[in-house]
XYZ file of C-alpha atoms in Angstrom:
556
model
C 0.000 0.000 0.000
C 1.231 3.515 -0.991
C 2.040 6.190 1.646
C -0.862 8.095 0.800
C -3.663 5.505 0.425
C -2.077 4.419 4.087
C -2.788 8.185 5.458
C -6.111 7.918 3.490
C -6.936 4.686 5.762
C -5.965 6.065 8.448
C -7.664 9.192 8.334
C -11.361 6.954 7.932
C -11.792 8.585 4.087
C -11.710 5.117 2.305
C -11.786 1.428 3.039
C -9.652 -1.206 2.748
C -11.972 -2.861 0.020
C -12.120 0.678 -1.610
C -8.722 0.619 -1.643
C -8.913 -3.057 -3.219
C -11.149 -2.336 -5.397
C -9.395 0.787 -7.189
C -6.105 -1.394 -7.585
C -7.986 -3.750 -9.688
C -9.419 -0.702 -11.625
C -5.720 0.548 -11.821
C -4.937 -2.986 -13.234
C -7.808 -2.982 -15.901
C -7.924 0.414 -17.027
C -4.514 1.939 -16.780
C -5.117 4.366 -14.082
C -3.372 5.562 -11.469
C -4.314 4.847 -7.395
C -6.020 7.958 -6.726
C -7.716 8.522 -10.055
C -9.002 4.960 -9.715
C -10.455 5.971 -6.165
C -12.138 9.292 -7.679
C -13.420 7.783 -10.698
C -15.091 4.713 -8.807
C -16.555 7.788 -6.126
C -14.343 6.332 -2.849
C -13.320 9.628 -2.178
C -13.600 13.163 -3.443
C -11.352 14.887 -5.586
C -11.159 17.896 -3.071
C -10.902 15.061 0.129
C -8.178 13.940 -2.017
C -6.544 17.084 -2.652
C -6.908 18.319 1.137
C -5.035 14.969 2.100
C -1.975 15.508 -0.994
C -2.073 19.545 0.398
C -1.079 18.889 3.987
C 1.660 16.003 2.681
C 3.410 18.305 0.422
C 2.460 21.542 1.892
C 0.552 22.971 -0.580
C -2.523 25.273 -0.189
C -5.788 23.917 -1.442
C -7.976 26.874 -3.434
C -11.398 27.958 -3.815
C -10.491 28.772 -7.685
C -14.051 29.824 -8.539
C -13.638 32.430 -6.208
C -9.838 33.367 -6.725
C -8.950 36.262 -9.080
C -7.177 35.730 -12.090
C -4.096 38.170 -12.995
C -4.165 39.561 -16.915
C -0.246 39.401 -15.992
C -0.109 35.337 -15.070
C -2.396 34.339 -18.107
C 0.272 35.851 -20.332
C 3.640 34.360 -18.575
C 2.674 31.435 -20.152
C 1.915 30.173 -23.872
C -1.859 28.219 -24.250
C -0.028 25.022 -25.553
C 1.973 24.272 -22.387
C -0.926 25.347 -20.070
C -3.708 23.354 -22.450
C -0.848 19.889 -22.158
C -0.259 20.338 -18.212
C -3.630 21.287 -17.534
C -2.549 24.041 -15.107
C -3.887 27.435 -14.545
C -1.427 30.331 -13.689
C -3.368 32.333 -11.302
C -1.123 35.541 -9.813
C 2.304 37.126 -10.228
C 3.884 39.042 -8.133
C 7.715 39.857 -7.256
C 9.119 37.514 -9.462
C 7.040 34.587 -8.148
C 4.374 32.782 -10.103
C 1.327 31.743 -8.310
C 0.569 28.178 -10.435
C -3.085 25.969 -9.621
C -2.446 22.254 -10.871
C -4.667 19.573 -10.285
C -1.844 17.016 -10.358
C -0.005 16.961 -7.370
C 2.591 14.264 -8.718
C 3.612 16.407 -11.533
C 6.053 18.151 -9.761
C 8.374 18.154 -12.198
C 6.333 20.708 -14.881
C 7.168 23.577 -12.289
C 11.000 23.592 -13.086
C 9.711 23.542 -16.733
C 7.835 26.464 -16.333
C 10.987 27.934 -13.661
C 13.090 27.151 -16.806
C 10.526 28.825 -19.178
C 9.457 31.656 -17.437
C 12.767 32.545 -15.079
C 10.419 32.694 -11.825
C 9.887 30.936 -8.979
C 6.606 29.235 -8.822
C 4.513 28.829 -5.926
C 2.422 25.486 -6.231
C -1.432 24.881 -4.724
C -3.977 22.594 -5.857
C -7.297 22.562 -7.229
C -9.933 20.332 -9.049
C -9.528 19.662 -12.315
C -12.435 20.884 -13.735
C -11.935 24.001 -12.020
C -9.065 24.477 -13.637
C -10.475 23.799 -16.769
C -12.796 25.886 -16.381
C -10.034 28.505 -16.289
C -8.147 27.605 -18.909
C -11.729 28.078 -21.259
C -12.046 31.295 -19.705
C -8.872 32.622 -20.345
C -7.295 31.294 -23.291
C -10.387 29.963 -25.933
C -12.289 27.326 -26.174
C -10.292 24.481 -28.294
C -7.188 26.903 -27.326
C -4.887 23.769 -27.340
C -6.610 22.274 -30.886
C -6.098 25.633 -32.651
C -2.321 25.528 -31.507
C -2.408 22.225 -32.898
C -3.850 23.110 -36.496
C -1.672 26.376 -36.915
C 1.074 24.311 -36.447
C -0.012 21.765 -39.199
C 1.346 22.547 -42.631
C -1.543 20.995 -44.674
C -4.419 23.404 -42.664
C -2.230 26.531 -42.838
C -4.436 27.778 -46.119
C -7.874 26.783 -44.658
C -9.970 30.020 -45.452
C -7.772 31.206 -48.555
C -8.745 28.063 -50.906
C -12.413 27.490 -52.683
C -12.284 24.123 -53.828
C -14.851 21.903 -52.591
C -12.879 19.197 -52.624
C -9.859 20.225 -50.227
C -12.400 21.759 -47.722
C -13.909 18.312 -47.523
C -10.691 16.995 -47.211
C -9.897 19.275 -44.024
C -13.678 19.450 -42.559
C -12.817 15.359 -41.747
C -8.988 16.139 -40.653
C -9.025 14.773 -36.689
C -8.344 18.607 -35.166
C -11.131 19.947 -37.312
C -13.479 17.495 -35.939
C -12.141 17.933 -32.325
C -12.646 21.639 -32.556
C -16.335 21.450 -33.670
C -17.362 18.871 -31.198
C -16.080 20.899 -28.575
C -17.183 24.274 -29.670
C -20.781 22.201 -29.101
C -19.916 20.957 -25.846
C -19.014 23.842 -24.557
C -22.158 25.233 -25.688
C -24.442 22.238 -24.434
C -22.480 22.699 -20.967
C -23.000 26.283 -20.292
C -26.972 25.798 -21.034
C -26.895 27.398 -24.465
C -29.535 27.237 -26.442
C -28.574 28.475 -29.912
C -24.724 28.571 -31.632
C -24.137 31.536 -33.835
C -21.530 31.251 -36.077
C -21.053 34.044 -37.972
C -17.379 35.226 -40.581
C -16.596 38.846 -41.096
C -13.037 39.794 -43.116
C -11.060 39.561 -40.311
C -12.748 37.480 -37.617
C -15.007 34.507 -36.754
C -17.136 35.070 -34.326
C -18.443 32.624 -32.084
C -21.523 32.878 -29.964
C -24.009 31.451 -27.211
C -27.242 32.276 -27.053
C -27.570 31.408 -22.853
C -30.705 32.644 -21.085
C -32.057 34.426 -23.622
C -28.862 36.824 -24.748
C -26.236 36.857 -26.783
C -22.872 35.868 -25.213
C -19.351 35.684 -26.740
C -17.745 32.722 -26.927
C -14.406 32.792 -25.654
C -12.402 31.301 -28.288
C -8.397 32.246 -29.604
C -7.902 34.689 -32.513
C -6.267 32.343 -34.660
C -9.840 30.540 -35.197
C -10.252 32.790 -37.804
C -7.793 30.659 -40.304
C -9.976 27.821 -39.857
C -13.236 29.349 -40.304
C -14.009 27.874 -43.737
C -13.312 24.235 -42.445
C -15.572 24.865 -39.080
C -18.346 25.653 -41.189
C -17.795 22.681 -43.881
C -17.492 19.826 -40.682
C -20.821 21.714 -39.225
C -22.194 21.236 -42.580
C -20.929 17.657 -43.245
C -22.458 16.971 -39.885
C -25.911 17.838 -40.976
C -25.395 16.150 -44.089
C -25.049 19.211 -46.455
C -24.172 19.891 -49.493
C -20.917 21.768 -48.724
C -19.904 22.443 -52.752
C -23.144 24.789 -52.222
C -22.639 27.836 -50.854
C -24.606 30.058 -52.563
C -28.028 29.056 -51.239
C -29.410 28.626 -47.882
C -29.649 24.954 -46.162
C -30.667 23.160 -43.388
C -29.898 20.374 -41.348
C -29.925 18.187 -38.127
C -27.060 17.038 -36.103
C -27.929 13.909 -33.313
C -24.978 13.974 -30.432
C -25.275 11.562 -27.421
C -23.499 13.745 -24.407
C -23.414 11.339 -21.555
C -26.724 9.631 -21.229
C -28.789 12.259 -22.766
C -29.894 12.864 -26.442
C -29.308 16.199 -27.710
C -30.644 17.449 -31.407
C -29.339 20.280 -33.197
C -30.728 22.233 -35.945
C -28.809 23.672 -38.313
C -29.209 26.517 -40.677
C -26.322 28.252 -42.872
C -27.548 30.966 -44.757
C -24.329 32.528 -47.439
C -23.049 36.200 -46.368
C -20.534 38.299 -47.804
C -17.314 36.737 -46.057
C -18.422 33.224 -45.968
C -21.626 30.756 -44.372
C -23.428 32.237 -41.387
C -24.461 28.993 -39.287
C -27.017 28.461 -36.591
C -27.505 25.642 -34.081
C -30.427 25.229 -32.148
C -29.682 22.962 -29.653
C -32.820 20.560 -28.739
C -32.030 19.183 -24.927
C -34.872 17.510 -23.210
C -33.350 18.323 -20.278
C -33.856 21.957 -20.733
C -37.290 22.215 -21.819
C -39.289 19.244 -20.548
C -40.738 21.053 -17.447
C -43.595 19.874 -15.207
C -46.327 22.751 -14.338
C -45.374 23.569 -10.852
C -41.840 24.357 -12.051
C -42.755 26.895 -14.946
C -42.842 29.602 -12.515
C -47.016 30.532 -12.420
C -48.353 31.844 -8.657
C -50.513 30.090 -6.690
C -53.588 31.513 -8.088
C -52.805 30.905 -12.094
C -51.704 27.744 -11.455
C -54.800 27.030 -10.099
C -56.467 28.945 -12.861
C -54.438 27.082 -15.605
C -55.370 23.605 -13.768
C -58.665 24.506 -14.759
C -58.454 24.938 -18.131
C -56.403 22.107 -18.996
C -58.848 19.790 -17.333
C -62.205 21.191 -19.577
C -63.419 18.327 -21.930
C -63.690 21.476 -24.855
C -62.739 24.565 -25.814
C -59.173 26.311 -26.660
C -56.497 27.459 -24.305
C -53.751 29.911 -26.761
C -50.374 30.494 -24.996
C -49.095 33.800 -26.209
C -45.892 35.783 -27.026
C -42.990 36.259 -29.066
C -40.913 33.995 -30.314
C -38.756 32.422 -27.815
C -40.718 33.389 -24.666
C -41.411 29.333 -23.980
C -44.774 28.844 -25.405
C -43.817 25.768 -26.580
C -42.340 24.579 -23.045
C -45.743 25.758 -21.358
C -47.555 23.653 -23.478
C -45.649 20.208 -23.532
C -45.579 20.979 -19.687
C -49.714 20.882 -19.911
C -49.583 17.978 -22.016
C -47.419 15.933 -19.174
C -50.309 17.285 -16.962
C -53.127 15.964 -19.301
C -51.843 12.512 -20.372
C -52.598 9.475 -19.023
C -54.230 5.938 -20.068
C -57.770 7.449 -20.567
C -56.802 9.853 -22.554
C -55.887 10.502 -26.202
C -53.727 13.098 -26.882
C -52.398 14.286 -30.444
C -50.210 17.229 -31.364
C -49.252 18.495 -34.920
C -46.041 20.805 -34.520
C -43.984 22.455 -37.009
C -41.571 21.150 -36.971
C -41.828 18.376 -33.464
C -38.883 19.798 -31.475
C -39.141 16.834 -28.571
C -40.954 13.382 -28.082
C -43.372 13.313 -25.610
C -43.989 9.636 -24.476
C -47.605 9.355 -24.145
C -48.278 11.782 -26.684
C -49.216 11.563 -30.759
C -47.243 13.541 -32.523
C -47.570 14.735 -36.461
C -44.552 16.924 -38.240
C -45.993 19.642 -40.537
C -44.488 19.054 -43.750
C -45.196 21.688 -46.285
C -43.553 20.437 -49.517
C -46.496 17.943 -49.646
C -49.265 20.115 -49.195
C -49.233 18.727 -44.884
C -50.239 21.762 -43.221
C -51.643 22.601 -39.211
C -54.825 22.611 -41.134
C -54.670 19.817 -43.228
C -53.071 18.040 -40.141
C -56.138 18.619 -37.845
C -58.748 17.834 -40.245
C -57.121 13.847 -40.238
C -56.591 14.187 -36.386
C -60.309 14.374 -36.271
C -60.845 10.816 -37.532
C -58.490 9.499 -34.806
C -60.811 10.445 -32.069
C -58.517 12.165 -29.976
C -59.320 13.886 -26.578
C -56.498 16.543 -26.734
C -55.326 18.036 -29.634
C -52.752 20.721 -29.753
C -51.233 22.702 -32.395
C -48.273 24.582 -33.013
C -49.529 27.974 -33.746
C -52.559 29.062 -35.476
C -51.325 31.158 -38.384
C -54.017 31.554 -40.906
C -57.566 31.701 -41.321
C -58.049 28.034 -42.222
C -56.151 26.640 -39.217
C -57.978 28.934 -37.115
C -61.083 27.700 -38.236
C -60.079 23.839 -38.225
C -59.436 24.653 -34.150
C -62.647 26.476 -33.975
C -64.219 23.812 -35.806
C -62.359 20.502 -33.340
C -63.548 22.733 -30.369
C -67.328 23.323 -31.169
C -67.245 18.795 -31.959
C -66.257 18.154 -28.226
C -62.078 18.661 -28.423
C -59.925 20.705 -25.998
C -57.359 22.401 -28.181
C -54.263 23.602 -27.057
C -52.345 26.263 -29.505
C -50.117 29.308 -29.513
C -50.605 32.536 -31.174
C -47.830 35.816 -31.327
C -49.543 38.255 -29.390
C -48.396 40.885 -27.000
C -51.003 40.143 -24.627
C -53.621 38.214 -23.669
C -56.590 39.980 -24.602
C -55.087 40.591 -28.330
C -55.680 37.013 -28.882
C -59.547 37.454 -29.501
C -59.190 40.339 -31.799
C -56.370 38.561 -33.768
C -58.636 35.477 -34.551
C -61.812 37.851 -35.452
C -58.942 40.024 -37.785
C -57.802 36.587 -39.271
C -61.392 35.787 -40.358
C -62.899 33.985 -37.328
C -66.585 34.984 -36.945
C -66.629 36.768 -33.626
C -69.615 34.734 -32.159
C -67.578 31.541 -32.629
C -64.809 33.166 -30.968
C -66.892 33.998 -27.654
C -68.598 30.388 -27.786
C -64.806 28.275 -27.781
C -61.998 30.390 -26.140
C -61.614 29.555 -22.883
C -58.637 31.281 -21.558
C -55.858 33.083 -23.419
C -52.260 33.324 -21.049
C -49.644 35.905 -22.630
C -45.595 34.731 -21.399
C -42.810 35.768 -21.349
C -39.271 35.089 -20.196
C -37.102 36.776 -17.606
C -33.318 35.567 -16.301
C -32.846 34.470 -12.623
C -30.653 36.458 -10.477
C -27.542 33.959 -10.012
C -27.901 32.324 -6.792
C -23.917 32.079 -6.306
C -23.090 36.449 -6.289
C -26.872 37.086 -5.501
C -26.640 40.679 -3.064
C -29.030 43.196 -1.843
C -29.273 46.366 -3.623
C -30.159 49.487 -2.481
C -33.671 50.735 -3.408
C -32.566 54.289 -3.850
C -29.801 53.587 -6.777
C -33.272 51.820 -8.526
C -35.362 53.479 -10.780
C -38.460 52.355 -9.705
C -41.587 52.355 -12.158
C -44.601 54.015 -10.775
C -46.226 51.053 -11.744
C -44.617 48.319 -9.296
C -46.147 49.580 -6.158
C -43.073 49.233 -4.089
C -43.460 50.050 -0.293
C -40.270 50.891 1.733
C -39.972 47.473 3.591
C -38.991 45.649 -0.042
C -35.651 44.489 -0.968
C -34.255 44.751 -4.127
C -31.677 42.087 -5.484
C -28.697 41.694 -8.177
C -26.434 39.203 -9.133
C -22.920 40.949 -8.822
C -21.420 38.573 -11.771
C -19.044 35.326 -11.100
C -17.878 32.551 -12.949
C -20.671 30.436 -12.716
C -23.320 32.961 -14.452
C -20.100 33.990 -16.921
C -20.239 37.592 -15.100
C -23.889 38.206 -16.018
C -24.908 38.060 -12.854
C -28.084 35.733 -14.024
C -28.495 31.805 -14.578
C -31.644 30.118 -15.696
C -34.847 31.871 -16.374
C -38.792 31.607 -15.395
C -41.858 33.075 -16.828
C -44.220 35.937 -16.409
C -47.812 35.486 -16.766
C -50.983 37.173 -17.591
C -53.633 34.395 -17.461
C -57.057 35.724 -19.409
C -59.913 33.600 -18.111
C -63.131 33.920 -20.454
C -66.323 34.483 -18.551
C -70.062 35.374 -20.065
C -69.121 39.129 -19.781
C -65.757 39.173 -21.943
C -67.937 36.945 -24.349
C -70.872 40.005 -24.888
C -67.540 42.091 -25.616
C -66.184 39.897 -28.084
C -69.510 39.267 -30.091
C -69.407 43.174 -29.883
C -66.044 43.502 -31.452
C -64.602 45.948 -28.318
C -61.072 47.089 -28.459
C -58.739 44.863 -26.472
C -58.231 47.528 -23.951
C -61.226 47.061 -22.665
C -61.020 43.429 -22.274
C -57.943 43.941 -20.604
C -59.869 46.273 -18.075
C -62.703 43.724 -17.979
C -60.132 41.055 -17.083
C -58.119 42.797 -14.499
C -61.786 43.784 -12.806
C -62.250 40.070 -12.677
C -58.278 39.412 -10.923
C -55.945 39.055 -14.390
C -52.533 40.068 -12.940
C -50.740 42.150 -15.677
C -47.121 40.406 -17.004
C -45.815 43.606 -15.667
C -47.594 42.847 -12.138
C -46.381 39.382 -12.119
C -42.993 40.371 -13.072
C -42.903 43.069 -9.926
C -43.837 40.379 -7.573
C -40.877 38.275 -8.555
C -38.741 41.405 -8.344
C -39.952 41.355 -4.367
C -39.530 37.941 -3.742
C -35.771 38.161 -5.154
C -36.304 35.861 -8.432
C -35.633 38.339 -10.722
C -34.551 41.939 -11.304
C -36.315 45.624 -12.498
C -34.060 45.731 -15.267
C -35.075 42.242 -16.715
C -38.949 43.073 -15.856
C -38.782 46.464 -17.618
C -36.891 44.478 -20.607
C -39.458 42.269 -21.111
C -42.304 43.915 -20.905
C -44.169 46.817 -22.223
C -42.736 48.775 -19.060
């Protein structure tokens, strides 16, 4: 038994038989002792490291919450820190402050002693926290870019046309390695969406996280490779890459972990080369049950109500990308069961819903919402729901499945909820059929959480405060001050506003009467409708989100 692993014993952090059983993973898999006892979960990497500190006498870091010096980052070149996997972290008075992960390794600091001319001062961390770092500070696929600048046959990526070679370099091993983890990177910092995008000079590289725009951090030199990037994306979602003078689109399947992740793909030609997007598809993300989409007590409540009618339609409104479709997959969780039959027809179907029947729209062959709910008809379904109402003829098909017994779920983009009525009488909808189906109408829209990692009280005085929040003196404001776990922003994940509209006998007169929304909207908030503006104050109060995000969001 090794020193360590004795001390390990001793100190009650692993077994005998853990001990045991790591050697024979050491034996099978190549490993060393103590990766063999973190991988099999015997003992924690920071346990570990705590143990290896006090032996060597090292300092064990909080790196997440360490600074990181502009001045250390640049002692030392991406390829050495990327092949060490170290982090340089301070420097000051001719000593170099370096986090390693490895405390075995001792021999890279006389490298970087040799490299450098300092002295280095060694303490430990967890890997990932250092690679975390490293991502941070020096690209993502820093130590692959190194790799391809210094390869002689992907020196003139960018500068040559011919189909032929690109394909050739889109399926070279670094190419591919960059790609997948320009995606990973993505899929692990919650991104929904990967912008690509070439100007002259640059390629820049997005994330679309929470709702904004982010910059991927990613090294200059990407910008050699930028033509072979886009070919491998496009070879990926089995494109045409000789065509780049009209737009395509694609689908990418990755397995990350035990999860299934889709990505759609669209490339669109621009004056400096392919713009791509990926939408990334993660069940994970979006599959949410009702009590976790955010609603108060009474909506919920409300919305329970609605879903459970035999007939009638429920619309979900707002702009794109304000989780219309996540509110209603969460209702059809709600809804489906053995007694039920419940059929969707979605444009195009973004996630499989066990339980649930679900129809792509395919227009090339004439397979429209329309067309689509006319056949769903004949399968006697209890449920249907539709992707959005569009047109005149879908909106009557709903109207139609509605009035014959159905409870329809759709969406519709409206900026509130009372717009929803007058935008199905303007598409066509006779106004009396409108007051006799709709049965509730709920406007969303999204808002970032305040990161619960730098969340801190702000002062109410430095706030501009609308004169529409009703704020008393007793309420606390909060903000997320920005760390490494939000990427500075200061917010991580996001919940919904709502403005529930439930249809009564009186909003029905109105409608048959053809009244301007505002005065549904009065009619509604005489009969309780919170405003999204309302709902988004109270989350301000209870610390969920921030006046700035509310105010961003809504019509405030």
């Amino acid at each position: 038994m090794s020193s360590y692993s004795q001390v390990l014993v001793e100190k009650g952090l692993v077994s005998l038989e853990d001990i045991d059983a790591a050697q024979r993973m050491c034996e099978e898999q190549g490993l060393r002792l103590d990766q063999a006892l973190i991988q099999s979960g015997a003992i924690t990497e920071r346990a570990f490291l705590e143990v290896m500190g006090e032996r060597l006498d090292f300092d064990v870091i909080d790196l997440p919450a360490v600074t990181i010096e502009t001045d250390a980052i640049q002692t030392l070149p991406s390829r050495f820190v990327y092949r060490n996997h170290l982090a340089p972290i301070a420097r000051e008075n001719g000593t170099l402050k370096v986090a390693t992960s490895d405390p075995f390794n001792l021999y890279v600091f006389d490298e970087i002693k040799l490299l450098t001319g300092l002295e280095v001062r060694p303490v430990l961390a967890p890997r990932a926290e250092i690679g975390k770092v490293i991502k941070d500070h020096y690209g993502v696929g820093g130590d692959t870019i190194e790799e391809m600048a210094g390869e002689d046959d992907l020196s003139f990526v960018g500068s040559d046309d011919d189909s032929q070679d690109l394909l050739q370099m889109a399926q070279e091993a670094s190419v591919i390695k960059l790609v997948n983890e320009i995606i990973l990177e993505a899929i692990n910092e919650r991104a929904s969406d990967i912008h690509i995008e070439p100007f002259e000079r640059t390629l820049s590289i997005r994330y679309r996280i929470d709702g904004v725009l982010q910059e991927a951090a990613v090294p200059p030199q990407i910008n050699q490779f930028k033509a072979a990037i886009i070919s491998r994306v496009k070879i990926l979602s089995n494109m045409n890459i000789a065509e780049r003078r009209l737009p395509q689109d694609g689908r990418i399947k990755f397995s990350v972990g035990s999860r299934q992740v889709d990505v759609r793909v669209s490339v669109i030609p621009m004056i400096f080369g392919e713009g791509v997007v990926m939408r990334i598809l993660d069940k994970a993300t979006v599959l949410y049950s009702l009590p976790e989409l955010g609603l108060d007590e009474e909506t919920f409540a409300q919305f329970q109500t609605l879903i459970k009618k035999p007939h009638g339609i429920l619309l979900v409104t707002g702009p794109t990308g304000s989780g219309k479709t996540t509110t209603l997959y969460a209702a059809l969780n709600a809804i489906v069961g053995t007694e039920k039959k419940v059929i969707t027809t979605e444009d195009p179907v973004e996630y499989n819903l066990d339980g649930v029947n679900q129809i792509p729209v395919d227009h090339k062959v004439g397979m429209s919402f329309a067309v689509g709910l006319r056949s769903i008809l004949r399968h006697d379904p209890d449920v249907v729901m539709i992707g959005e109402i569009r047109d005149l003829e879908t909106a009557q098909a709903a109207t139609q499945a509605s009035l014959t017994g159905h409870l329809v779920l759709s969406t519709l983009h409206t900026n509130d909820a009372a717009s929803a009525a007058t935008r199905l009488i303007d598409m066509g909808v006779e106004p009396f059929l409108v007051s006799s189906t709709l049965s509730g109408v709920m406007a969303q829209r999204l808002v970032r959480v305040i990161c619960p990692d730098c969340k801190t009280e702000k002062d109410p005085g430095e706030a501009k405060l609308p004169k529409t929040a009703n704020f008393s003196k007793g309420d606390k404001l909060f903000h997320g001050s920005g760390c490494r776990q939000c990427r500075k922003s200061g917010y991580r994940g996001r919940t919904g506003l709502y403005e529930l509209l439930m249809m009564n006998e009186e909003l029905g007169e109105k409608i048959i009467q053809r009244v301007a929304s505002s005065e549904l909207v009065q009619i509604g908030r005489a009969n309780g409708m919170r405003l999204l503006s309302e709902d988004g104050w109270g989350k301000v109060k209870q610390g969920i989100t921030t006046l700035d995000e509310v105010m961003r969001v809504t019509a405030e």
